[in-house]
Coordinates of C-alpha atoms in Angstrom, one line a residue:
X945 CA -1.2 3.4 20.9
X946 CA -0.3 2.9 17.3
X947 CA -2.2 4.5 14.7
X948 CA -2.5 0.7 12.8
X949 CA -1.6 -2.6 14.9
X950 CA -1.5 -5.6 13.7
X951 CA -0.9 -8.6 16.2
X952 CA 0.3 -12.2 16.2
X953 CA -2.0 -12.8 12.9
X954 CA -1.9 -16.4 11.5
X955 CA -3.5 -16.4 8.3
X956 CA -3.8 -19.4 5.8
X957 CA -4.5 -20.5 2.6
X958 CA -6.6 -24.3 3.1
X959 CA -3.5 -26.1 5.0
X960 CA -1.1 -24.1 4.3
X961 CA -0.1 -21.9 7.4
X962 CA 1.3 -18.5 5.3
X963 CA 1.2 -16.1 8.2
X964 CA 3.0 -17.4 11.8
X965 CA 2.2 -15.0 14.3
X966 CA 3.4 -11.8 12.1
X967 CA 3.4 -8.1 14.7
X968 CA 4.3 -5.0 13.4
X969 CA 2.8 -1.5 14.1
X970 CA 2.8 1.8 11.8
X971 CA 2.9 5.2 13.5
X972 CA 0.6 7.6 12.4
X973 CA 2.2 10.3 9.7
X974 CA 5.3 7.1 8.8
X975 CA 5.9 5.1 5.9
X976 CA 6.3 1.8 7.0
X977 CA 7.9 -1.0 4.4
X978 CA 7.0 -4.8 4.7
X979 CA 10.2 -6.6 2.4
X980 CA 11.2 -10.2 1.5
X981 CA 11.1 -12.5 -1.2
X982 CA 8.7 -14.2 -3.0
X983 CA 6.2 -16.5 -1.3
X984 CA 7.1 -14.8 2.3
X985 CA 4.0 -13.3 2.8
X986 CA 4.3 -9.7 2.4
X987 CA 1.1 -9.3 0.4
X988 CA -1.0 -11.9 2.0
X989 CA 0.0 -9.5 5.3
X990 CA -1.7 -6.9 3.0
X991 CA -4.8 -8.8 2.2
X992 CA -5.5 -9.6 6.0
X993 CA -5.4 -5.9 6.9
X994 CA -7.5 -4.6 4.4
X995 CA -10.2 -7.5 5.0
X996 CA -9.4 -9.9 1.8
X997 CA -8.8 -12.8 3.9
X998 CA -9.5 -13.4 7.4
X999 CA -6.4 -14.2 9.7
X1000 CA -7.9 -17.4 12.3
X1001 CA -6.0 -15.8 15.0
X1002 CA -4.4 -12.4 16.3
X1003 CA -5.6 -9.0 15.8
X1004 CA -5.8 -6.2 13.5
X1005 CA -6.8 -2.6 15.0
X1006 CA -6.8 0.8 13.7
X1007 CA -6.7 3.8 16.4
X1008 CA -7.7 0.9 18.8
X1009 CA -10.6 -0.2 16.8
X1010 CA -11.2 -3.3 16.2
X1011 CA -10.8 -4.2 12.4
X1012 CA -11.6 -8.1 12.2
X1013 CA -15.3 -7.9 12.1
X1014 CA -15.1 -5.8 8.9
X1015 CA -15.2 -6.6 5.1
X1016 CA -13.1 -5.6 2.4
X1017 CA -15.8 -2.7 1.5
X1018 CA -16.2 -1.5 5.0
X1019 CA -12.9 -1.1 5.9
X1020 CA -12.5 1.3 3.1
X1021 CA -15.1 3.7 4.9
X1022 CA -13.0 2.7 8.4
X1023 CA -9.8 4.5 7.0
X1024 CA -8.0 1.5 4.8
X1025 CA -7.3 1.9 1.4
X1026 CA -5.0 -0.7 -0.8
X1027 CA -2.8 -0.1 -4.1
X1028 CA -3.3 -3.6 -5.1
X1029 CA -0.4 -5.7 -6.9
X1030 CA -0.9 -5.5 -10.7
X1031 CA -2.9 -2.4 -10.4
X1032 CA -5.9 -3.5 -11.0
X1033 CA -7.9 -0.5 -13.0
X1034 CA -11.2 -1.2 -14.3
X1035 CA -9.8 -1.7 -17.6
X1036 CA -13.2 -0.8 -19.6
X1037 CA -14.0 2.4 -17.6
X1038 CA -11.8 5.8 -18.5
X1039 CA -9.8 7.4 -16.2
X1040 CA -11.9 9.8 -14.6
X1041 CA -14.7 7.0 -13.8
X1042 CA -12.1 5.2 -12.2
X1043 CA -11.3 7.6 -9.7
X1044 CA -14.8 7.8 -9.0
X1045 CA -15.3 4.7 -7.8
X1046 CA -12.5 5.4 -5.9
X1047 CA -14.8 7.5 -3.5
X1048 CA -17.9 5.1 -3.6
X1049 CA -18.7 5.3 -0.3
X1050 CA -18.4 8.8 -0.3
X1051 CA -21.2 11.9 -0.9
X1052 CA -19.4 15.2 -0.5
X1053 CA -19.5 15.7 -4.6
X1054 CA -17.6 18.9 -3.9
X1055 CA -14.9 16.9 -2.3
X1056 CA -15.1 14.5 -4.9
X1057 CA -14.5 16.8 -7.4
X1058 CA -11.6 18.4 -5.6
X1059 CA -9.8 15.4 -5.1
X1060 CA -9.8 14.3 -8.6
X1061 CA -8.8 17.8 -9.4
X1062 CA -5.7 16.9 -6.7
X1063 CA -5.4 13.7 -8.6
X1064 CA -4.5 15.6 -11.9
X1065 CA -2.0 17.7 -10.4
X1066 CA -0.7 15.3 -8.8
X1067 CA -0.1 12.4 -11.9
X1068 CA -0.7 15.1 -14.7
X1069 CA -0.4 12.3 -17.3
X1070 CA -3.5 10.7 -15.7
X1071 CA -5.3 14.6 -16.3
X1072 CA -4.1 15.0 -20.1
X1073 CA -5.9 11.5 -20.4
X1074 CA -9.5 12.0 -18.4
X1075 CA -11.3 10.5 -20.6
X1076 CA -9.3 7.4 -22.1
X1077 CA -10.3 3.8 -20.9
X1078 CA -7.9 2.5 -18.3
X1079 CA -6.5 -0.5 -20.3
X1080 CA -5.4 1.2 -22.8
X1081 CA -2.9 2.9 -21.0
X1082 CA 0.5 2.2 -20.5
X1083 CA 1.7 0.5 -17.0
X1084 CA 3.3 3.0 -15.8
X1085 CA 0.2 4.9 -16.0
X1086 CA -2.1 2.5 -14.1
X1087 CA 0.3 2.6 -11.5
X1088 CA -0.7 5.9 -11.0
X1089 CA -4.3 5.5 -11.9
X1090 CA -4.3 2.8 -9.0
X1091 CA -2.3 5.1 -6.5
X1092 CA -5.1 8.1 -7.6
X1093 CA -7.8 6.1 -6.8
X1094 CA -7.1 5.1 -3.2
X1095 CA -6.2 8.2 -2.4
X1096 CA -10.1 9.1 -3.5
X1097 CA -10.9 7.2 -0.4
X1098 CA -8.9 10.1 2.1
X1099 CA -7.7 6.8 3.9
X1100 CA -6.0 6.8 7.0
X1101 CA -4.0 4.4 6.3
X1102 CA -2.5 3.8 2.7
X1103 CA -1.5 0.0 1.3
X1104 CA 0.2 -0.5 -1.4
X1105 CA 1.4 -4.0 -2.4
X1106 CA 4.6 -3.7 -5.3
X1107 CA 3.9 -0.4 -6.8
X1108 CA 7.4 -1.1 -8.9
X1109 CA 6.3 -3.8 -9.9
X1110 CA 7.1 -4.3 -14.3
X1111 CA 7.7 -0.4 -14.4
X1112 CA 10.4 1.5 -16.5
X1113 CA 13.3 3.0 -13.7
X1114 CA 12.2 6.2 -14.4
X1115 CA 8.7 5.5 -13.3
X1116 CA 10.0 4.0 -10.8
X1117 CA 11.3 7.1 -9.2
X1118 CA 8.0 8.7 -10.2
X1119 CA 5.8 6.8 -8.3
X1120 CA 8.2 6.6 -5.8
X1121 CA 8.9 10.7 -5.2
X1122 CA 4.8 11.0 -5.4
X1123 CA 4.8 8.3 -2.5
X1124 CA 7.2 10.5 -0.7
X1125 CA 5.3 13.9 -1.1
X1126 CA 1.6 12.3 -0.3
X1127 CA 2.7 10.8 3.0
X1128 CA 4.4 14.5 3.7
X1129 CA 0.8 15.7 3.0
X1130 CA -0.8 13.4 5.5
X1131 CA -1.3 10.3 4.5
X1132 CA 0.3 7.2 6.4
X1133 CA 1.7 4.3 4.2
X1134 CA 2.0 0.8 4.9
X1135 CA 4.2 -0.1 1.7
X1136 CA 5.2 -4.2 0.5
X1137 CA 7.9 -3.4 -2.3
X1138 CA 10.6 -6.2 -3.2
X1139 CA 13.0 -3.4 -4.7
X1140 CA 14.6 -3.0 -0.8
X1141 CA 16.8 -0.2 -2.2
X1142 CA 13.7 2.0 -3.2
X1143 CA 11.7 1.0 -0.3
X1144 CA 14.0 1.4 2.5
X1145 CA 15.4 5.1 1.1
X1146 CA 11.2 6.3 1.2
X1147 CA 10.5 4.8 4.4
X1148 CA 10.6 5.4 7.8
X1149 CA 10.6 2.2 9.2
X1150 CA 10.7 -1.7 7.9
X1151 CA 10.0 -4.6 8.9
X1152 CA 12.1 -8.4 7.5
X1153 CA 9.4 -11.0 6.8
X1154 CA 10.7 -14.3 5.7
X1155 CA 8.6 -17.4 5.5
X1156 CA 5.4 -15.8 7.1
X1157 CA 7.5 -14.4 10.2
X1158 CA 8.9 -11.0 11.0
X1159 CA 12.8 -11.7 11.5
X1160 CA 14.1 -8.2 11.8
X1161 CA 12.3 -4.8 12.5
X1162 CA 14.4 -1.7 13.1
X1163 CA 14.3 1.7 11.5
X1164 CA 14.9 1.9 7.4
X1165 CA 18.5 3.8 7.7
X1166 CA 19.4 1.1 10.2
X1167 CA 18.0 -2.1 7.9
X1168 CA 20.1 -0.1 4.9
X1169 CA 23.1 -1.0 7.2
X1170 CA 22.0 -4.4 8.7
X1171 CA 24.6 -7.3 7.3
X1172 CA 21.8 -9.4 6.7
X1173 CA 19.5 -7.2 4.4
X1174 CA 22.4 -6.3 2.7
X1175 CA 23.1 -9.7 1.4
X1176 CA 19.6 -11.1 0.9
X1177 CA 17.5 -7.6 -0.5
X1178 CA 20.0 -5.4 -1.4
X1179 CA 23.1 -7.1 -3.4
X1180 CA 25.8 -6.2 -0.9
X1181 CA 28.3 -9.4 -0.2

């Protein structure tokens, strides 16, 4: 059994059929990337999951469990966390009160306190600025403000939707090397990234999603080599 399973989900938006029967499966300690172009449904994949929209039909489970009868804020105490795309800090709060809310449904304060101490050394830029509001940082640092502040959850499962996304190449190899040493810590990652080179040198595993359907699955060193995600995702004629 797969640690998360998701099976034959059709999701929509009104009429619109987004999601046709997308399977895919992440193995517990793996970081598993989700890539394709714009519109294919790599983050509404995302939203499903983690309870923002409800698919009409197919399954999502998590050690077997059934996630479909959850919300969005239960599923965070059930083990699913999301890096959403854009960030999304609470721009008016500082840094530390971010991460706080981060573990709302938590009440180990000791914990608490130790993982925001583990946030610090692990972004130290997000430590040296504790106590400044959120939106007046740069990008770069909500990225990690918004990577921080899932991990506050301890999910089981981590989803992260464009972490890239409008960063600087060298943060992008920031964010990406502290992506690579949290999963080799523990925590699984379910990552959407339209950078395919990044993405498929951190993963594991990847899956090919085009038009709302999963058109090639194989392992990430295999996909670097595949003809076909060499031409569309990574520039390679």
């Amino acid at each position: 059994m797969a640690l998360l399973e998701v099976t034959n989900i059709h999701a929509y938006y009104g009429n619109i059929h987004a999601l046709k029967g997308i399977s895919l499966k992440v193995e517990e300690g793996e970081i598993v990337t989700l890539i394709g172009g714009n519109g294919a449904g790599k983050s509404t994949t995302l939203r499903s999951i983690c309870g923002l929209m409800k698919p009409r039909q197919g399954s999502i489970t998590l050690r077997g469990e059934d996630l479909m009868p959850y919300k969005a804020n239960q599923l965070v105490s059930r083990g699913i966390a999301m890096v959403p795309e854009g960030r999304g800090v609470f721009a008016k709060l500082s840094v530390t009160e971010n991460l706080e809310l981060g573990a709302f449904h938590r009440s180990d304060t000791d914990g608490i306190v130790k993982d925001i101490d583990y946030a610090f050394t692990l972004f130290p830029r997000l430590g040296e600025r504790r106590h400044q509001l959120a939106g007046t940082m740069s990008g770069g640092e909500q990225q990690m403000l918004a990577i921080a502040r899932a991990l506050m959850a301890r999910p089981t499962v981590l989803l992260m939707d464009e972490p890239s996304m409008g960063l600087a190449p060298v943060l992008v190899e920031t964010i990406f090397d502290t992506i690579g040493q949290v999963n080799k810590e523990g925590t699984t990652i379910l990552l959407v990234e339209q950078n395919a080179h990044i993405a498929l040198q951190v993963a594991h595993r990847g899956y090919v999603i085009q038009t709302g359907e999963i058109i090639l699955s194989d392992t990430a060193q295999a996909l670097r080599r595949d003809p076909t995600v060499q031409k569309a995702y990574l520039g390679i004629d």
